[in-house]
JSON list of C-alpha atoms in Angstrom, two decimals:
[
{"chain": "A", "resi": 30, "resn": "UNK", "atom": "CA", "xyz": [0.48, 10.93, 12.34]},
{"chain": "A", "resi": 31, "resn": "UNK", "atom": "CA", "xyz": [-0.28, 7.24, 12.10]},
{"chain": "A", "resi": 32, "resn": "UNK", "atom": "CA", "xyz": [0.98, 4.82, 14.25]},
{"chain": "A", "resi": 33, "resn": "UNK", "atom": "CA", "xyz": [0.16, 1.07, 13.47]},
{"chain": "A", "resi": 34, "resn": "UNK", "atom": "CA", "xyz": [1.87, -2.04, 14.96]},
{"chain": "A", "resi": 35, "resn": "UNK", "atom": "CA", "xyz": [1.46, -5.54, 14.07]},
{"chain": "A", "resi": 36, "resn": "UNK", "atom": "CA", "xyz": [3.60, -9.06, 14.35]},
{"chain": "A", "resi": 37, "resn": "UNK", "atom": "CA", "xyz": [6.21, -9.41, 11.84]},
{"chain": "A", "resi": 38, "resn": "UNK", "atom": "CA", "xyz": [5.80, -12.88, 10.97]},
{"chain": "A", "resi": 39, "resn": "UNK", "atom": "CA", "xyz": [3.53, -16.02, 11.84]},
{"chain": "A", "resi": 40, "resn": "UNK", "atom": "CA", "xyz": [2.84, -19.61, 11.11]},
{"chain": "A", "resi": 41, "resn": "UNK", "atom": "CA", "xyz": [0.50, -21.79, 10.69]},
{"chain": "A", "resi": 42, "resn": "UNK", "atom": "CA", "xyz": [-0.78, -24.71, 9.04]},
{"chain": "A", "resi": 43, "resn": "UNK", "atom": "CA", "xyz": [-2.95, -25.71, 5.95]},
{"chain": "A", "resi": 44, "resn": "UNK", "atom": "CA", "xyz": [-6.43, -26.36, 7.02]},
{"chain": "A", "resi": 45, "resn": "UNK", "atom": "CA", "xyz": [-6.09, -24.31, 10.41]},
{"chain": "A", "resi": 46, "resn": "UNK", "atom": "CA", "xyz": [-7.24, -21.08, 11.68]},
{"chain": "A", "resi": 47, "resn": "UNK", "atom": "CA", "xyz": [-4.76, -17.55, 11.99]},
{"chain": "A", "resi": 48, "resn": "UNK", "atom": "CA", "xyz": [-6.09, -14.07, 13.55]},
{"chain": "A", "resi": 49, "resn": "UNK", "atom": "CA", "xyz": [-3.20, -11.51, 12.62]},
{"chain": "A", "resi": 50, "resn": "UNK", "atom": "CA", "xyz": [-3.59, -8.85, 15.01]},
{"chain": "A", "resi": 51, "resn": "UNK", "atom": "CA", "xyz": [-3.15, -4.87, 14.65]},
{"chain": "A", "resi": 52, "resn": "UNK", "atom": "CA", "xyz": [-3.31, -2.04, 16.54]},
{"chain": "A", "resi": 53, "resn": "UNK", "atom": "CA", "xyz": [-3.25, 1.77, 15.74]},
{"chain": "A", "resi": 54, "resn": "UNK", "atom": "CA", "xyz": [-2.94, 4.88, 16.78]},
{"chain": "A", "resi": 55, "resn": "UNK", "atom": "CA", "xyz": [-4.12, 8.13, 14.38]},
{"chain": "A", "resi": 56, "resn": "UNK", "atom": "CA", "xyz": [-5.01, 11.48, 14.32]},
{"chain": "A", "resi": 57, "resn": "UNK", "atom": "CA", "xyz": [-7.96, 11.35, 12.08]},
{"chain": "A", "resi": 58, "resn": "UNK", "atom": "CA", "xyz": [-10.07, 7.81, 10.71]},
{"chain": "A", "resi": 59, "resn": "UNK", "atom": "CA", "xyz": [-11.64, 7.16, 8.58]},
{"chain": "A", "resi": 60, "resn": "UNK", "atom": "CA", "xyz": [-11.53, 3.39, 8.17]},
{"chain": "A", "resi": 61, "resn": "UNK", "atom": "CA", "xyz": [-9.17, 0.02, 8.68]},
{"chain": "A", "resi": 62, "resn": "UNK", "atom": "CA", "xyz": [-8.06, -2.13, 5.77]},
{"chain": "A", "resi": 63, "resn": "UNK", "atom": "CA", "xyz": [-5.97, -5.73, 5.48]},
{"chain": "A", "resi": 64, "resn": "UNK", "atom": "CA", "xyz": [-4.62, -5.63, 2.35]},
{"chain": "A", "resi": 65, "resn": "UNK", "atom": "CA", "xyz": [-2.54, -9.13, 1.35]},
{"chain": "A", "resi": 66, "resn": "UNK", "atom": "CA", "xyz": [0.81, -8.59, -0.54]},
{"chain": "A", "resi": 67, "resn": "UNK", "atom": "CA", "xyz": [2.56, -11.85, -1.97]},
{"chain": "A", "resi": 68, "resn": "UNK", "atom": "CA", "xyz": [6.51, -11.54, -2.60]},
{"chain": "A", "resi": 69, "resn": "UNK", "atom": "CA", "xyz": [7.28, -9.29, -5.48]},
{"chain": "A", "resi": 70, "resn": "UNK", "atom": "CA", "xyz": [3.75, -8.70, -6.19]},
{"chain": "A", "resi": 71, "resn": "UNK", "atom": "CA", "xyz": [1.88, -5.60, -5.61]},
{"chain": "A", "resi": 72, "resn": "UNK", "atom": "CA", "xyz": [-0.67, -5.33, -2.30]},
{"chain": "A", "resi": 73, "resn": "UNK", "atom": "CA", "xyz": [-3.88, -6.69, -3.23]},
{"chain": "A", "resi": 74, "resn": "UNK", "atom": "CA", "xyz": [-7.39, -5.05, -1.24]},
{"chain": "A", "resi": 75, "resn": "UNK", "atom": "CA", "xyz": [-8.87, -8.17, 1.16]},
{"chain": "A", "resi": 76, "resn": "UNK", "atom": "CA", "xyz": [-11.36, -5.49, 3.59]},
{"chain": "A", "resi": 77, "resn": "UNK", "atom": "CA", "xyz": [-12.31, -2.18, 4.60]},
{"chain": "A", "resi": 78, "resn": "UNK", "atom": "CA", "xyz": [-13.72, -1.60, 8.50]},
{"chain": "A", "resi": 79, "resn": "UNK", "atom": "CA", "xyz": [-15.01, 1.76, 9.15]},
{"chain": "A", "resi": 80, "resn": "UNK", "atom": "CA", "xyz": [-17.83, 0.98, 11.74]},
{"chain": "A", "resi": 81, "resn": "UNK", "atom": "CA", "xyz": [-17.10, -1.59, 14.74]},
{"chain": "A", "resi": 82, "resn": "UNK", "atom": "CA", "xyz": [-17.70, -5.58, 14.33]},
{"chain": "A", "resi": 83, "resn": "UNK", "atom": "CA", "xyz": [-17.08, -8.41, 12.36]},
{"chain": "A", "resi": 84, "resn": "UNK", "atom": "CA", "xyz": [-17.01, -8.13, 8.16]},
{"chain": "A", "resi": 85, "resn": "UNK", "atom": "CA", "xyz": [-16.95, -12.06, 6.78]},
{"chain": "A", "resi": 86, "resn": "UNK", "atom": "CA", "xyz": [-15.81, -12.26, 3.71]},
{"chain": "A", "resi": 87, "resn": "UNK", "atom": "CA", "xyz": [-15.54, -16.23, 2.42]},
{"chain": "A", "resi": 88, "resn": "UNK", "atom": "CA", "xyz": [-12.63, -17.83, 4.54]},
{"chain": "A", "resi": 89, "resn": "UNK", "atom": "CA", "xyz": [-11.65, -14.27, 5.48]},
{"chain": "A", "resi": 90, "resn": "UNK", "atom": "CA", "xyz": [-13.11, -12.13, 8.45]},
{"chain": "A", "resi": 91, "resn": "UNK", "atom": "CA", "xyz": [-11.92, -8.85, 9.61]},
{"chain": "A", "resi": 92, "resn": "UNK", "atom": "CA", "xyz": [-12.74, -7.14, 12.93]},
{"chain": "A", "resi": 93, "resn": "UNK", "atom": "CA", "xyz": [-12.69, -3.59, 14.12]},
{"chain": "A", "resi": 94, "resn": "UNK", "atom": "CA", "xyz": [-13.09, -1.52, 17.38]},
{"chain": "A", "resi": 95, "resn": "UNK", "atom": "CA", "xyz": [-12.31, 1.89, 17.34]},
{"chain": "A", "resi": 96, "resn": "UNK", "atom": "CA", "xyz": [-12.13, 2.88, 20.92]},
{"chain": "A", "resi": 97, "resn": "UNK", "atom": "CA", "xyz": [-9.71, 0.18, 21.61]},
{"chain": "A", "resi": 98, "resn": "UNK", "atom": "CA", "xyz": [-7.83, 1.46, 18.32]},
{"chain": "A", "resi": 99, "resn": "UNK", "atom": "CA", "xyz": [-7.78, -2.74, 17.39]},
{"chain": "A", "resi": 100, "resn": "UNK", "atom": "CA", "xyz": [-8.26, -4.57, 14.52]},
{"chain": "A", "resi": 101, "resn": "UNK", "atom": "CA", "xyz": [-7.94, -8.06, 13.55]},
{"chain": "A", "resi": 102, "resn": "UNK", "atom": "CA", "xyz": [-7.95, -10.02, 10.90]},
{"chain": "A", "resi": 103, "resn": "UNK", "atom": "CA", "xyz": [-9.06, -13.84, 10.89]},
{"chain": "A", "resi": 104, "resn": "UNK", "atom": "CA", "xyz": [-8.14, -16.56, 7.89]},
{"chain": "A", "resi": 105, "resn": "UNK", "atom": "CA", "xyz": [-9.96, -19.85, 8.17]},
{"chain": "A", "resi": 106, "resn": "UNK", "atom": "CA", "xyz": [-8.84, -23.16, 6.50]},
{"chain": "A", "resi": 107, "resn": "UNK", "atom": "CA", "xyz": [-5.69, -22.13, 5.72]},
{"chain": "A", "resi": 108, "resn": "UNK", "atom": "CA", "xyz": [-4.02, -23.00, 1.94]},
{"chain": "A", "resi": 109, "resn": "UNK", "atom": "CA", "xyz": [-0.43, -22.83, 0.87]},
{"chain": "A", "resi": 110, "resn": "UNK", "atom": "CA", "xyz": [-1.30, -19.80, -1.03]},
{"chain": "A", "resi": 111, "resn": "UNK", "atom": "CA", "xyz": [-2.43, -17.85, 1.74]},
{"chain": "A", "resi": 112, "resn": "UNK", "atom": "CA", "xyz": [1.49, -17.55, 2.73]},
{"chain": "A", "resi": 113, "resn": "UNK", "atom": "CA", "xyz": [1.55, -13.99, 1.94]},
{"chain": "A", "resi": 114, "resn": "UNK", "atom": "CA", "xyz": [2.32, -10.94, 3.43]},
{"chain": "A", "resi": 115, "resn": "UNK", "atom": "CA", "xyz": [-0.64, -8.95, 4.94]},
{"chain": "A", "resi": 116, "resn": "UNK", "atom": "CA", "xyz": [-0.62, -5.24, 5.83]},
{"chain": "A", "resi": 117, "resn": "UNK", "atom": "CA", "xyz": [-2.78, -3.54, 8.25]},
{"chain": "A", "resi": 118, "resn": "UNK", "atom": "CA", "xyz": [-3.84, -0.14, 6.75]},
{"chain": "A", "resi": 119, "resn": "UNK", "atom": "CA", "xyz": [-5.57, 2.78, 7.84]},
{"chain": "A", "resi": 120, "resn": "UNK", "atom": "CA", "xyz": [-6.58, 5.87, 5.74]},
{"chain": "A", "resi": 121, "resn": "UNK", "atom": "CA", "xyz": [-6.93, 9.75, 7.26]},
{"chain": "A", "resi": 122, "resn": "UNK", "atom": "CA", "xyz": [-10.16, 11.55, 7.57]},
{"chain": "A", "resi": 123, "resn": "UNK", "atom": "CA", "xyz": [-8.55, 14.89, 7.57]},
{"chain": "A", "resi": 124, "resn": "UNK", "atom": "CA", "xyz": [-5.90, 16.83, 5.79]},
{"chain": "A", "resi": 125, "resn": "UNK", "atom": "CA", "xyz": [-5.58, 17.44, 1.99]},
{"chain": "A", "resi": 126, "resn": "UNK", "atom": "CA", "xyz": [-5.53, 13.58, 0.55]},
{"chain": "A", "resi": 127, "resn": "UNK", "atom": "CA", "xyz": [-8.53, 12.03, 1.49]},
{"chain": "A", "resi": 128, "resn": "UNK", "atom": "CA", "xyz": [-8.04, 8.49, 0.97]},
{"chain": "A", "resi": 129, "resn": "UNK", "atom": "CA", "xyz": [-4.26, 8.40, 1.97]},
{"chain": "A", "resi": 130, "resn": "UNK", "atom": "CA", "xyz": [-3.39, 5.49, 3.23]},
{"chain": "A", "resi": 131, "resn": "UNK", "atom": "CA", "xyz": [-1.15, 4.60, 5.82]},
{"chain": "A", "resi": 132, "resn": "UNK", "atom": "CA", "xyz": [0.30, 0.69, 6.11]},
{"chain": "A", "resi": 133, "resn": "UNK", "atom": "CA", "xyz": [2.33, -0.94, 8.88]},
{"chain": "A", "resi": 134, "resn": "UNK", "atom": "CA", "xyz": [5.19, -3.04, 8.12]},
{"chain": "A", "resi": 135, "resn": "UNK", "atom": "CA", "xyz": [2.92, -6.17, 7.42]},
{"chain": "A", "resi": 136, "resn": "UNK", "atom": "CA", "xyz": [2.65, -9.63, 9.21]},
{"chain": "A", "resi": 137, "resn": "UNK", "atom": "CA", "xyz": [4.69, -12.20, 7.22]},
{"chain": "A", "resi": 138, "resn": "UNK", "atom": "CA", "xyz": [2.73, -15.26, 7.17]},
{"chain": "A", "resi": 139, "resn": "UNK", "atom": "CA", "xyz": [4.01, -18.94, 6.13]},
{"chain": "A", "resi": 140, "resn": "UNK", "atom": "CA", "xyz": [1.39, -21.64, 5.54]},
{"chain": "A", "resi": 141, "resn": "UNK", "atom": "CA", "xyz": [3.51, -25.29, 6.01]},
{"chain": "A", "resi": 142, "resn": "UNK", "atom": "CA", "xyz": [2.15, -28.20, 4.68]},
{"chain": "B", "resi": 6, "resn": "UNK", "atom": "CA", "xyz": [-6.18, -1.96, -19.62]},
{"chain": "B", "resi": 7, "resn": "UNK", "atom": "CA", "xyz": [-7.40, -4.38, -17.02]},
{"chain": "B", "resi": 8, "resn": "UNK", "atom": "CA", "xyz": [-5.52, -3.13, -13.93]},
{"chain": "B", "resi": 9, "resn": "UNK", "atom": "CA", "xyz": [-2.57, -0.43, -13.40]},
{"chain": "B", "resi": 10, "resn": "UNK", "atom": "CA", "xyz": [0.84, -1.01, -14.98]},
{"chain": "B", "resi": 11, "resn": "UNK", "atom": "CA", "xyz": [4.25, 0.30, -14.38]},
{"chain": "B", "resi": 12, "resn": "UNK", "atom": "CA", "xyz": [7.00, 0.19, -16.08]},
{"chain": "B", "resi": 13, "resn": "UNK", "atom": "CA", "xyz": [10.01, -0.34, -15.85]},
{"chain": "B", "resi": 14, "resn": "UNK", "atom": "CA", "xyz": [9.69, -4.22, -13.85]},
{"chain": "B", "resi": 15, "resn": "UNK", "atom": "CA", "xyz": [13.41, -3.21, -12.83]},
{"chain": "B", "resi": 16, "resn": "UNK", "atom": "CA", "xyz": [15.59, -0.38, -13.01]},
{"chain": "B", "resi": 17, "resn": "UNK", "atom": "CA", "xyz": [19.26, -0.53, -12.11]},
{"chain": "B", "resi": 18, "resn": "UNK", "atom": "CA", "xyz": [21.00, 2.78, -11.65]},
{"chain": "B", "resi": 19, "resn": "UNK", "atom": "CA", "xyz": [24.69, 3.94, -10.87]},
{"chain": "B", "resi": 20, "resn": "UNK", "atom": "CA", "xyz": [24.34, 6.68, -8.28]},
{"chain": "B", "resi": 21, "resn": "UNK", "atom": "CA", "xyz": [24.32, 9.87, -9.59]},
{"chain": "B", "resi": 22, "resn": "UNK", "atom": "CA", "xyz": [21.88, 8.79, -11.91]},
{"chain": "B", "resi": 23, "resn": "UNK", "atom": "CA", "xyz": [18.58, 9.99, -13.09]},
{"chain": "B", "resi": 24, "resn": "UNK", "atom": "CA", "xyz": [15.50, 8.02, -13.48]},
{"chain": "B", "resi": 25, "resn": "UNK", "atom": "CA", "xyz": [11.71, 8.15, -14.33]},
{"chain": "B", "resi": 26, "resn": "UNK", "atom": "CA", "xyz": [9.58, 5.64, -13.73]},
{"chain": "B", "resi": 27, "resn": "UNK", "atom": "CA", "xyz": [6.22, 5.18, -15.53]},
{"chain": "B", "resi": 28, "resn": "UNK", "atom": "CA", "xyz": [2.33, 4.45, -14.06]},
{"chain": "B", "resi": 29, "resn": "UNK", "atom": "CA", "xyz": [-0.52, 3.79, -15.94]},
{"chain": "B", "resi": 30, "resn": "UNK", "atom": "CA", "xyz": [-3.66, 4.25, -14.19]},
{"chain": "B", "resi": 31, "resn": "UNK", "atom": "CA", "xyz": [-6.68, 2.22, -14.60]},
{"chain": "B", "resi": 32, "resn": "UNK", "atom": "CA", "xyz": [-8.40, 4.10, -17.23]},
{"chain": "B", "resi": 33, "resn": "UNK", "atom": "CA", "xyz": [-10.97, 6.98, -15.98]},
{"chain": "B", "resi": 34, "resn": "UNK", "atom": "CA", "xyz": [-9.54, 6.67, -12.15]},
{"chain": "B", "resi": 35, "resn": "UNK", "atom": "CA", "xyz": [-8.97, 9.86, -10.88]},
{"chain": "B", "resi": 36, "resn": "UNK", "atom": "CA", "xyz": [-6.85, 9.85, -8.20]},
{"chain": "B", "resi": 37, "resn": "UNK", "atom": "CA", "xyz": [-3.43, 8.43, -8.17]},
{"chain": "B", "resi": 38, "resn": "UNK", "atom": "CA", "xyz": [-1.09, 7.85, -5.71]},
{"chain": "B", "resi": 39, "resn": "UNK", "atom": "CA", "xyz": [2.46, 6.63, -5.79]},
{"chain": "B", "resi": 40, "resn": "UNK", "atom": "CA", "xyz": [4.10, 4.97, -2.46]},
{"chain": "B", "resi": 41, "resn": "UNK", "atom": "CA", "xyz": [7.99, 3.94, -2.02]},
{"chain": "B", "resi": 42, "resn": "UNK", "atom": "CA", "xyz": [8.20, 0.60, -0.38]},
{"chain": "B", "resi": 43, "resn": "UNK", "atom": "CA", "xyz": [11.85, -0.39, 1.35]},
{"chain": "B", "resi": 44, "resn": "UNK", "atom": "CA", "xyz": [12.90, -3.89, 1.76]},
{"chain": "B", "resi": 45, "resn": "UNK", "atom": "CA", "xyz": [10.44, -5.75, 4.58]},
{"chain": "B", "resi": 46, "resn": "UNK", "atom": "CA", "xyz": [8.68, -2.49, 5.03]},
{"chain": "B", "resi": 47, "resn": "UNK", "atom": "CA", "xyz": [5.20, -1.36, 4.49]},
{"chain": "B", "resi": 48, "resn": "UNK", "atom": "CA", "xyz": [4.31, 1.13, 1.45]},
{"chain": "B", "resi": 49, "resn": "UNK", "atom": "CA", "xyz": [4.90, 4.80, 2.46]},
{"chain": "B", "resi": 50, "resn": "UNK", "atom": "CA", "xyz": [3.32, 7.44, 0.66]},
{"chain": "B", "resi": 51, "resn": "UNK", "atom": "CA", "xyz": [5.09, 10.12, -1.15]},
{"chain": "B", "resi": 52, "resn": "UNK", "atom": "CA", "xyz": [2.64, 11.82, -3.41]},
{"chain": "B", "resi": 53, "resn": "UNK", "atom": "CA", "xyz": [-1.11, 12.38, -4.63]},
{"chain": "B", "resi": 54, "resn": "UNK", "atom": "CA", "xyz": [-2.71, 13.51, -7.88]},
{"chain": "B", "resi": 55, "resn": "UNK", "atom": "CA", "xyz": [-6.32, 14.20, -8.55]},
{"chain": "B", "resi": 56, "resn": "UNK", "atom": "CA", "xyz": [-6.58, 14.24, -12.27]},
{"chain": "B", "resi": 57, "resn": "UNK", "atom": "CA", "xyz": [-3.86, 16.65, -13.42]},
{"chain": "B", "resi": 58, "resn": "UNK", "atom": "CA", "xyz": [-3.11, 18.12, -10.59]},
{"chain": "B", "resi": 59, "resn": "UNK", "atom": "CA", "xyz": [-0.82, 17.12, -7.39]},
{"chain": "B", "resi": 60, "resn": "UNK", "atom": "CA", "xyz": [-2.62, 18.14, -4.49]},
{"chain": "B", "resi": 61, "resn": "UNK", "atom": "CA", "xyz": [-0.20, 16.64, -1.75]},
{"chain": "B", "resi": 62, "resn": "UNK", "atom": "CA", "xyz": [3.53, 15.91, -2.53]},
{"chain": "B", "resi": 63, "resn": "UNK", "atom": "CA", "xyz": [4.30, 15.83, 1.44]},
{"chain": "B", "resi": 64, "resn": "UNK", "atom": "CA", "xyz": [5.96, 12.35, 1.44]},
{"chain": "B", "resi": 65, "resn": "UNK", "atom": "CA", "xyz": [8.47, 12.80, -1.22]},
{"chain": "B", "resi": 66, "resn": "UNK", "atom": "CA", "xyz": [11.34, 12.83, 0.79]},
{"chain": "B", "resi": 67, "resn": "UNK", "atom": "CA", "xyz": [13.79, 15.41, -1.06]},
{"chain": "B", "resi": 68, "resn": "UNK", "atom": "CA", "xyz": [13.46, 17.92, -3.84]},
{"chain": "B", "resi": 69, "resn": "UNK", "atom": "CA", "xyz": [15.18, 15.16, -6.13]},
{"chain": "B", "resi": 70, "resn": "UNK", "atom": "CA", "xyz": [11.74, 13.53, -6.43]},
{"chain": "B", "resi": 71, "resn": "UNK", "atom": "CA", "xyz": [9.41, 15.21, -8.87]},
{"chain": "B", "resi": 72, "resn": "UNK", "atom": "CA", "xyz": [5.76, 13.69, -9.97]},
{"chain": "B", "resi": 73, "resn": "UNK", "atom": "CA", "xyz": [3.62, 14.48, -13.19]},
{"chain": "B", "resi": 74, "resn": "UNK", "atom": "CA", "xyz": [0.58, 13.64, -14.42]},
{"chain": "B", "resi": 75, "resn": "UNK", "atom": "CA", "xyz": [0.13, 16.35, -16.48]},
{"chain": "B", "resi": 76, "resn": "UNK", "atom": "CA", "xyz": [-3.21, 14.88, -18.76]},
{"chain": "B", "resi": 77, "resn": "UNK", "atom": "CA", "xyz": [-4.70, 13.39, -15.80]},
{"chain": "B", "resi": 78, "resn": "UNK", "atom": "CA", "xyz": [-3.84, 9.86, -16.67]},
{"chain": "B", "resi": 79, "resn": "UNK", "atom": "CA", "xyz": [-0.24, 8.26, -16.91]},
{"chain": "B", "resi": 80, "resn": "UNK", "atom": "CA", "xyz": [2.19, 9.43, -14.51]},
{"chain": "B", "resi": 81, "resn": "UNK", "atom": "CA", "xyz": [5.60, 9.66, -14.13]},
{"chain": "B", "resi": 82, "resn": "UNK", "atom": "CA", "xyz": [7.93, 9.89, -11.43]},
{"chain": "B", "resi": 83, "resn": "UNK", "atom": "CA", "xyz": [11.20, 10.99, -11.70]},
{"chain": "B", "resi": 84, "resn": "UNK", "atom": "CA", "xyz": [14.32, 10.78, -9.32]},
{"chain": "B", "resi": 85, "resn": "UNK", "atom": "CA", "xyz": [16.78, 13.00, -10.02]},
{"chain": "B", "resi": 86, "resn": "UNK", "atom": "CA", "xyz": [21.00, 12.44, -9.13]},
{"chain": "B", "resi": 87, "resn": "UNK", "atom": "CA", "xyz": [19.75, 8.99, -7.48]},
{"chain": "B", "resi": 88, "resn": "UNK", "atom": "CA", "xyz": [21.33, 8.38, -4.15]},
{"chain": "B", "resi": 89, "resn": "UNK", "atom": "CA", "xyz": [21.75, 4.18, -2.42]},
{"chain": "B", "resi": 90, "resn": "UNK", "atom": "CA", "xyz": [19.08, 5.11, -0.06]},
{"chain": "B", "resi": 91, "resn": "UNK", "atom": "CA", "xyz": [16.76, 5.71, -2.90]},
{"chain": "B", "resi": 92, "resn": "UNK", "atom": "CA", "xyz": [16.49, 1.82, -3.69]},
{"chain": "B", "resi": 93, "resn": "UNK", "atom": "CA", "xyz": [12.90, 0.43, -3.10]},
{"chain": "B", "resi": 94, "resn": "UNK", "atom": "CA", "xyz": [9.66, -0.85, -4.61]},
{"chain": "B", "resi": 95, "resn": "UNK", "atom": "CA", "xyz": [8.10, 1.95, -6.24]},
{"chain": "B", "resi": 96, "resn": "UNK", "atom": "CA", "xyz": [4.50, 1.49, -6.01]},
{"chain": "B", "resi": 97, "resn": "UNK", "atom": "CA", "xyz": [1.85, 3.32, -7.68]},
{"chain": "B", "resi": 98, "resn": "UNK", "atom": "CA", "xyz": [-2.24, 3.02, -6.83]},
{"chain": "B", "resi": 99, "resn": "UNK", "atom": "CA", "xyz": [-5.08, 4.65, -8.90]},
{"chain": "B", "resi": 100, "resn": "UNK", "atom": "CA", "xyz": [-8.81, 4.45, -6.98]},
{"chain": "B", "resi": 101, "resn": "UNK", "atom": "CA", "xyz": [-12.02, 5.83, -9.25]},
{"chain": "B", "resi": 102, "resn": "UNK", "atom": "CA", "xyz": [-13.12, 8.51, -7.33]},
{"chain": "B", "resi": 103, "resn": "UNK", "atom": "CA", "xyz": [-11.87, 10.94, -4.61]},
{"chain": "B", "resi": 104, "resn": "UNK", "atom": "CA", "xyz": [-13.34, 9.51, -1.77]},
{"chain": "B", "resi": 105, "resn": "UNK", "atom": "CA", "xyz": [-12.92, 5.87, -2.93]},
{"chain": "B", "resi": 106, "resn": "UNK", "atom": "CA", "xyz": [-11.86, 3.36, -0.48]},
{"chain": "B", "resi": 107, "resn": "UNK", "atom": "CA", "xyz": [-10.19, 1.18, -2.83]},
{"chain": "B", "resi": 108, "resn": "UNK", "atom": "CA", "xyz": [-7.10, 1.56, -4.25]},
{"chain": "B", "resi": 109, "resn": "UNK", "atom": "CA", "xyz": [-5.71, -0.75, -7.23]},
{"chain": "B", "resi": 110, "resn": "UNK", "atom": "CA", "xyz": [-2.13, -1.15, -7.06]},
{"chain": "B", "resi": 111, "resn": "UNK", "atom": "CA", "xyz": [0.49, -1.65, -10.12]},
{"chain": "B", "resi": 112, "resn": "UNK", "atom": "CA", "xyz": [3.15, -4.60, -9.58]},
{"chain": "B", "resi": 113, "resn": "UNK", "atom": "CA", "xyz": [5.59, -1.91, -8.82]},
{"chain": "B", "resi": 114, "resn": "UNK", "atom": "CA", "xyz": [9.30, -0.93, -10.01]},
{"chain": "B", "resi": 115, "resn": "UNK", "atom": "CA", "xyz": [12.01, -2.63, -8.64]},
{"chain": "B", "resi": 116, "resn": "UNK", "atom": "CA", "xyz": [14.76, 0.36, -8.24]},
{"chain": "B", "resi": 117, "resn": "UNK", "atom": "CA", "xyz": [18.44, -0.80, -7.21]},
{"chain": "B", "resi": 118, "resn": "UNK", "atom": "CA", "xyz": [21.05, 1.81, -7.23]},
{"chain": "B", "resi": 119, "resn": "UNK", "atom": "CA", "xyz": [24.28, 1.13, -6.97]}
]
């Protein structure tokens, strides 16, 4: 099974930097994603990790090391509508739906002013 | 179409209740997926089609859930004498090949049964 943990909710403020932590446990791997979900909206895909280190993506960065079963990921210059939901994600190498993904409850983030 | 579409937005259901709910797949993606998401939860998966057929149903929590995709392309899922517990998001994800990363979710169907 998957096992993935992660804050429920943070805060921060426009214009400063947030690393939303997440940690996992599986049985097979075969990669990490952050995927952002605003409210009532479906999840949208931000980054996929599959080999250790650092992916930068714009204001977005997301980090992965697979012996310490730890991911982050790290928004810079924060904006209002970055107050989003933002679900950790990993997907199995093994079993009969490659590709499966499994999320953790997300990180509720609220960007104030 | 330009991403994945479900429909019904919103379903509200007496219990007791049947109900299908309709995906639309980016066009030529050939796996689809459909997750249930609970209030302040994370998606959960329930079931997995590649083209027509359902290779992994494992997450459907009780024989009143049934999934078709029977020409490879729209799906429908269908809950059957709907129960309280049943109410959730009702996502559904389409990704262009089998071993494609990325998945494109649908906005989802709000299900409330009451």
């Amino acid at each position: 099974g998957q096992n993935i943990d992660q804050p429920t909710e943070m805060t921060a403020t426009e214009g400063a930097i947030v690393q939303i932590n997440c940690t996992y446990q599986t049985s097979g791997f075969n990669g990490l994603f952050w995927y952002q979900q605003h409210a009532g909206e479906a999840p949208t895909f931000l980054s996929y990790n599959v080999l250790d280190g650092l992916e930068e993506k714009g204001r977005f960065s997301s980090f992965l090391s697979r012996s310490k079963g730890y991911s982050y990921l790290l928004l810079k210059e924060l904006q209002m509508k970055d107050s989003a939901s933002y679900l950790c994600v990993t997907s199995a190498d093994r079993g009969s739906t490659l590709g499966r993904l499994y999320f953790g409850r997300g990180t509720q983030l609220t960007v104030w002013p | 179409g330009a991403g994945v579409s479900q429909s019904p937005r919103y379903k509200v259901a007496k219990r007791g209740q049947d109900v299908a709910l309709r995906c639309d797949p980016i066009s030529g993606h050939v796996s689809l997926f459909w997750y249930q998401q609970a209030l302040g939860q994370g998606p959960e998966f329930l079931t997995y089609f590649q083209n027509e057929a359902q290779l992994d149903k494992s997450g459907l929590p009780s024989d009143r859930f049934f999934a078709e995709r029977p020409e490879g392309s729209v799906s429908t899922l269908k809950i059957q004498r709907t129960q309280q517990e049943d109410s959730a998001v009702y996502l559904c994800a389409s990704s262009e090949r089998v071993s494609s990363y990325e998945q494109y979710f649908g906005p989802g169907t709000r299900l409330t049964v009451t």
